Amino acid sequence: KAGVTQTPRYLIKTRGQQVTLSCSPISGHRSVSWYQQTPGQGLQFLFEYFSETQRNKGNFPGRFSGRQFSNSRSEMNVSTLELGDSALYLCASSFYEGSYNEQFFGPGTRLTVL
Amino acid sequence: DAKTTQPNSMESNEEEPVHLPCNHSTISGTDYIHWYRQLPSQGPEYVIHGLTSNVNNRMASLAIAEDRKSSTLILHRATLRDAAVYYCILSTGNQFYFGTGTSLTVIP
């Protein structure tokens, strides 16, 4: 069974631009969560989607948004990029919603904002 | 927010047991305790999780204190492939709260 895939793996943008990251969960998984990982803040929860509905959102500004499609694939969008948005963005999928389930992480998208 | 505290780093000799501690004094009754590990250039990988009772699986054991304010991940025989950053995580509702992680070095 294929794992969680994220595209692109690397991305370079400039301040003020916007970016869209994509995540394809493991086949059959309906929950997708997004995380931001930085050296200073560590791993922080962004949001979780289940059956195309956002179930929970972390403490991030409205510039960070996401959506989930009927095939469970998810996208994350960051508008008006800031230097501090440079990070590894990780996507994780699980069969059920709820954080007590095992989550399977993708390799991440490394975003650099110049 | 649920918080966990872990030592920044630990060392272990190969083929010896490793005990990785985690403090979570603000844990609530419905919070699950998870452990994930992350190798360089990879996403985190599930290790084990539990609620109140000790748990065992093929990778590790999880010992949870009776008051649930601390837990210990036990790797029974460390191998070089176990060198990674180990995260102790509390889950509340639909959110994971990651700790800062313990970087485990395994010495051959």
mmCIF file of C-alpha atoms in Angstrom:
data_model
loop_
_atom_site.group_PDB
_atom_site.id
_atom_site.type_symbol
_atom_site.label_atom_id
_atom_site.label_comp_id
_atom_site.label_asym_id
_atom_site.label_seq_id
_atom_site.Cartn_x
_atom_site.Cartn_y
_atom_site.Cartn_z
ATOM 1 C CA LYS A 1 0.000 0.000 0.000
ATOM 2 C CA ALA A 2 1.451 3.374 -0.960
ATOM 3 C CA GLY A 3 2.229 5.798 1.843
ATOM 4 C CA VAL A 4 1.262 9.426 2.245
ATOM 5 C CA THR A 5 2.615 11.522 -0.591
ATOM 6 C CA GLN A 6 3.222 15.247 -0.568
ATOM 7 C CA THR A 7 3.965 17.505 -3.486
ATOM 8 C CA PRO A 8 6.071 19.367 -4.146
ATOM 9 C CA ARG A 9 8.900 18.220 -1.890
ATOM 10 C CA TYR A 10 10.714 21.536 -2.077
ATOM 11 C CA LEU A 11 9.480 25.016 -2.819
ATOM 12 C CA ILE A 12 11.054 28.465 -2.854
ATOM 13 C CA LYS A 13 8.842 31.538 -2.773
ATOM 14 C CA THR A 14 9.266 35.240 -2.034
ATOM 15 C CA ARG A 15 7.526 37.335 0.577
ATOM 16 C CA GLY A 16 3.995 38.324 -0.338
ATOM 17 C CA GLN A 17 3.405 35.398 -2.661
ATOM 18 C CA GLN A 18 0.984 32.598 -1.989
ATOM 19 C CA VAL A 19 1.596 28.861 -2.076
ATOM 20 C CA THR A 20 -0.471 25.676 -2.332
ATOM 21 C CA LEU A 21 0.767 22.369 -1.000
ATOM 22 C CA SER A 22 -0.807 19.020 -1.788
ATOM 23 C CA CYS A 23 -1.227 15.840 0.227
ATOM 24 C CA SER A 24 -2.502 12.452 -0.933
ATOM 25 C CA PRO A 25 -3.411 10.214 2.000
ATOM 26 C CA ILE A 26 -3.086 6.463 2.197
ATOM 27 C CA SER A 27 -5.847 4.790 0.203
ATOM 28 C CA GLY A 28 -8.946 4.436 2.356
ATOM 29 C CA HIS A 29 -7.909 7.034 4.903
ATOM 30 C CA ARG A 30 -10.416 9.831 5.305
ATOM 31 C CA SER A 31 -8.679 12.024 7.884
ATOM 32 C CA VAL A 32 -5.876 14.379 6.907
ATOM 33 C CA SER A 33 -3.998 16.613 9.327
ATOM 34 C CA TRP A 34 -1.405 19.276 8.601
ATOM 35 C CA TYR A 35 1.535 20.309 10.757
ATOM 36 C CA GLN A 36 4.241 22.960 10.575
ATOM 37 C CA GLN A 37 7.737 22.071 11.765
ATOM 38 C CA THR A 38 10.340 24.743 12.467
ATOM 39 C CA PRO A 39 13.564 24.645 14.507
ATOM 40 C CA GLY A 40 12.232 27.273 16.893
ATOM 41 C CA GLN A 41 8.637 26.142 17.452
ATOM 42 C CA GLY A 42 8.924 22.430 16.753
ATOM 43 C CA LEU A 43 5.901 20.586 15.399
ATOM 44 C CA GLN A 44 2.650 22.522 15.551
ATOM 45 C CA PHE A 45 -0.813 21.409 14.526
ATOM 46 C CA LEU A 46 -2.415 23.420 11.735
ATOM 47 C CA PHE A 47 -5.748 21.721 11.012
ATOM 48 C CA GLU A 48 -7.516 18.420 10.469
ATOM 49 C CA TYR A 49 -9.985 17.469 7.757
ATOM 50 C CA PHE A 50 -12.338 14.526 7.750
ATOM 51 C CA SER A 51 -14.824 13.792 4.981
ATOM 52 C CA GLU A 52 -14.201 17.222 3.402
ATOM 53 C CA THR A 53 -14.954 19.078 6.654
ATOM 54 C CA GLN A 54 -12.458 20.915 8.816
ATOM 55 C CA ARG A 55 -12.726 19.307 12.243
ATOM 56 C CA ASN A 56 -10.213 21.341 14.169
ATOM 57 C CA LYS A 57 -7.819 24.212 13.679
ATOM 58 C CA GLY A 58 -4.626 25.133 15.467
ATOM 59 C CA ASN A 59 -3.511 28.562 16.516
ATOM 60 C CA PHE A 60 -2.420 29.959 13.164
ATOM 61 C CA PRO A 61 -3.487 33.146 11.374
ATOM 62 C CA GLY A 62 -6.157 33.138 8.718
ATOM 63 C CA ARG A 63 -3.480 33.237 6.009
ATOM 64 C CA PHE A 64 -3.262 29.485 6.508
ATOM 65 C CA SER A 65 -6.178 27.612 5.020
ATOM 66 C CA GLY A 66 -6.926 24.195 3.672
ATOM 67 C CA ARG A 67 -9.483 22.010 2.049
ATOM 68 C CA GLN A 68 -10.182 18.364 1.393
ATOM 69 C CA PHE A 69 -11.645 16.841 -1.721
ATOM 70 C CA SER A 70 -14.081 13.974 -2.082
ATOM 71 C CA ASN A 71 -11.198 11.561 -2.764
ATOM 72 C CA SER A 72 -9.663 12.620 0.590
ATOM 73 C CA ARG A 73 -6.764 14.438 -1.040
ATOM 74 C CA SER A 74 -6.044 17.682 0.748
ATOM 75 C CA GLU A 75 -4.465 20.989 -0.087
ATOM 76 C CA MET A 76 -3.047 23.629 2.177
ATOM 77 C CA ASN A 77 -2.743 27.253 1.117
ATOM 78 C CA VAL A 78 -0.681 30.030 2.633
ATOM 79 C CA SER A 79 -1.332 33.531 1.371
ATOM 80 C CA THR A 80 0.849 36.641 1.717
ATOM 81 C CA LEU A 81 3.913 34.637 2.659
ATOM 82 C CA GLU A 82 6.200 35.896 5.421
ATOM 83 C CA LEU A 83 9.794 34.946 6.132
ATOM 84 C CA GLY A 84 8.621 33.110 9.250
ATOM 85 C CA ASP A 85 6.536 30.760 7.161
ATOM 86 C CA SER A 86 9.701 28.984 6.082
ATOM 87 C CA ALA A 87 9.239 25.505 7.478
ATOM 88 C CA LEU A 88 8.707 21.843 6.795
ATOM 89 C CA TYR A 89 4.993 21.251 6.269
ATOM 90 C CA LEU A 90 3.898 17.738 7.139
ATOM 91 C CA CYS A 91 0.705 15.995 6.264
ATOM 92 C CA ALA A 92 -0.606 12.958 8.136
ATOM 93 C CA SER A 93 -3.491 10.642 7.373
ATOM 94 C CA SER A 94 -5.507 8.203 9.422
ATOM 95 C CA PHE A 95 -8.499 5.997 8.796
ATOM 96 C CA TYR A 96 -10.689 7.547 11.461
ATOM 97 C CA GLU A 97 -10.923 11.103 12.676
ATOM 98 C CA GLY A 98 -9.693 11.893 16.119
ATOM 99 C CA SER A 99 -6.143 12.172 17.349
ATOM 100 C CA TYR A 100 -6.199 8.917 19.318
ATOM 101 C CA ASN A 101 -5.721 7.041 16.074
ATOM 102 C CA GLU A 102 -2.348 6.197 14.570
ATOM 103 C CA GLN A 103 -1.346 8.842 12.088
ATOM 104 C CA PHE A 104 0.814 8.151 9.063
ATOM 105 C CA PHE A 105 3.034 11.038 8.068
ATOM 106 C CA GLY A 106 4.298 12.009 4.657
ATOM 107 C CA PRO A 107 7.877 13.155 4.004
ATOM 108 C CA GLY A 108 6.864 16.811 4.076
ATOM 109 C CA THR A 109 7.204 19.833 1.822
ATOM 110 C CA ARG A 110 10.153 22.095 2.583
ATOM 111 C CA LEU A 111 9.046 25.687 2.002
ATOM 112 C CA THR A 112 11.633 28.451 1.883
ATOM 113 C CA VAL A 113 10.434 32.062 1.819
ATOM 114 C CA LEU A 114 12.986 34.631 0.633
ATOM 115 C CA ASP B 1 -2.804 23.627 25.905
ATOM 116 C CA ALA B 2 -1.582 20.191 26.888
ATOM 117 C CA LYS B 3 2.177 20.230 27.352
ATOM 118 C CA THR B 4 4.900 17.638 27.557
ATOM 119 C CA THR B 5 8.471 17.964 28.825
ATOM 120 C CA GLN B 6 11.280 15.739 27.617
ATOM 121 C CA PRO B 7 15.079 15.762 27.974
ATOM 122 C CA ASN B 8 16.750 17.277 24.930
ATOM 123 C CA SER B 9 19.045 14.334 24.340
ATOM 124 C CA MET B 10 19.966 10.881 25.573
ATOM 125 C CA GLU B 11 22.562 8.276 24.720
ATOM 126 C CA SER B 12 22.376 4.521 24.817
ATOM 127 C CA ASN B 13 24.695 1.673 24.011
ATOM 128 C CA GLU B 14 23.629 -0.643 21.254
ATOM 129 C CA GLU B 15 21.610 -3.694 22.372
ATOM 130 C CA GLU B 16 20.881 -2.177 25.778
ATOM 131 C CA PRO B 17 17.451 -1.032 26.983
ATOM 132 C CA VAL B 18 16.551 2.643 26.742
ATOM 133 C CA HIS B 19 14.083 4.473 28.948
ATOM 134 C CA LEU B 20 12.860 7.762 27.508
ATOM 135 C CA PRO B 21 10.958 9.861 30.078
ATOM 136 C CA CYS B 22 8.170 12.361 29.524
ATOM 137 C CA ASN B 23 6.375 14.632 31.977
ATOM 138 C CA HIS B 24 2.825 15.789 31.284
ATOM 139 C CA SER B 25 1.561 17.166 34.566
ATOM 140 C CA THR B 26 -1.352 19.061 32.966
ATOM 141 C CA ILE B 27 -2.816 15.976 31.300
ATOM 142 C CA SER B 28 -6.592 15.698 31.433
ATOM 143 C CA GLY B 29 -8.621 12.550 31.860
ATOM 144 C CA THR B 30 -9.369 12.083 28.166
ATOM 145 C CA ASP B 31 -5.908 12.869 26.772
ATOM 146 C CA TYR B 32 -4.101 10.036 25.040
ATOM 147 C CA ILE B 33 -0.322 9.691 25.306
ATOM 148 C CA HIS B 34 1.458 9.012 22.022
ATOM 149 C CA TRP B 35 5.061 8.454 21.051
ATOM 150 C CA TYR B 36 6.352 9.072 17.557
ATOM 151 C CA ARG B 37 9.897 9.163 16.283
ATOM 152 C CA GLN B 38 11.436 11.110 13.446
ATOM 153 C CA LEU B 39 14.501 10.154 11.477
ATOM 154 C CA PRO B 40 16.415 12.804 9.530
ATOM 155 C CA SER B 41 14.616 13.987 6.391
ATOM 156 C CA GLN B 42 11.526 11.917 7.173
ATOM 157 C CA GLY B 43 8.111 12.521 8.651
ATOM 158 C CA PRO B 44 7.358 11.245 12.157
ATOM 159 C CA GLU B 45 6.660 7.539 12.538
ATOM 160 C CA TYR B 46 4.209 6.008 15.023
ATOM 161 C CA VAL B 47 5.759 4.091 17.904
ATOM 162 C CA ILE B 48 3.056 3.470 20.506
ATOM 163 C CA HIS B 49 0.159 5.088 22.334
ATOM 164 C CA GLY B 50 -1.958 4.543 25.431
ATOM 165 C CA LEU B 51 -4.507 6.048 27.761
ATOM 166 C CA THR B 52 -4.136 4.635 31.252
ATOM 167 C CA SER B 53 -2.655 1.147 31.171
ATOM 168 C CA ASN B 54 0.829 0.121 30.148
ATOM 169 C CA VAL B 55 1.067 -0.920 26.512
ATOM 170 C CA ASN B 56 3.380 -3.212 24.574
ATOM 171 C CA ASN B 57 3.920 -3.677 20.866
ATOM 172 C CA ARG B 58 6.632 -5.068 18.663
ATOM 173 C CA MET B 59 8.559 -1.808 18.712
ATOM 174 C CA ALA B 60 8.417 -0.713 22.327
ATOM 175 C CA SER B 61 6.612 -0.567 25.651
ATOM 176 C CA LEU B 62 4.844 2.389 27.194
ATOM 177 C CA ALA B 63 4.755 2.687 30.962
ATOM 178 C CA ILE B 64 2.224 5.205 32.264
ATOM 179 C CA ALA B 65 2.373 6.462 35.836
ATOM 180 C CA GLU B 66 -0.643 5.796 38.004
ATOM 181 C CA ASP B 67 -1.472 9.513 38.200
ATOM 182 C CA ARG B 68 -0.799 9.790 34.425
ATOM 183 C CA LYS B 69 1.424 12.815 34.936
ATOM 184 C CA SER B 70 4.408 11.068 33.443
ATOM 185 C CA SER B 71 5.199 8.217 31.091
ATOM 186 C CA THR B 72 8.241 6.305 29.882
ATOM 187 C CA LEU B 73 8.917 4.858 26.470
ATOM 188 C CA ILE B 74 11.004 1.708 26.732
ATOM 189 C CA LEU B 75 13.039 0.375 23.833
ATOM 190 C CA HIS B 76 14.060 -3.087 24.946
ATOM 191 C CA ARG B 77 17.221 -3.424 22.867
ATOM 192 C CA ALA B 78 18.443 -0.297 21.139
ATOM 193 C CA THR B 79 19.802 -0.701 17.625
ATOM 194 C CA LEU B 80 21.561 1.830 15.443
ATOM 195 C CA ARG B 81 18.328 2.204 13.471
ATOM 196 C CA ASP B 82 16.615 3.493 16.627
ATOM 197 C CA ALA B 83 18.676 6.690 16.544
ATOM 198 C CA ALA B 84 16.043 9.399 16.034
ATOM 199 C CA VAL B 85 14.165 12.217 17.720
ATOM 200 C CA TYR B 86 11.445 10.756 19.928
ATOM 201 C CA TYR B 87 8.352 12.862 20.535
ATOM 202 C CA CYS B 88 6.006 12.453 23.462
ATOM 203 C CA ILE B 89 2.609 13.782 22.449
ATOM 204 C CA LEU B 90 -0.688 14.425 24.171
ATOM 205 C CA SER B 91 -3.813 14.333 22.076
ATOM 206 C CA THR B 92 -6.782 16.419 23.085
ATOM 207 C CA GLY B 93 -9.855 16.184 20.947
ATOM 208 C CA ASN B 94 -8.615 16.156 17.388
ATOM 209 C CA GLN B 95 -5.275 17.827 18.076
ATOM 210 C CA PHE B 96 -1.788 16.519 18.699
ATOM 211 C CA TYR B 97 0.430 18.574 21.005
ATOM 212 C CA PHE B 98 4.039 17.688 20.285
ATOM 213 C CA GLY B 99 6.786 18.093 22.858
ATOM 214 C CA THR B 100 10.243 19.304 21.892
ATOM 215 C CA GLY B 101 11.481 15.744 21.543
ATOM 216 C CA THR B 102 14.459 13.745 22.786
ATOM 217 C CA SER B 103 17.298 13.126 20.380
ATOM 218 C CA LEU B 104 18.471 9.570 20.976
ATOM 219 C CA THR B 105 22.029 8.636 20.076
ATOM 220 C CA VAL B 106 22.851 4.937 19.931
ATOM 221 C CA ILE B 107 26.501 4.115 20.473
ATOM 222 C CA PRO B 108 27.840 1.008 18.716
#
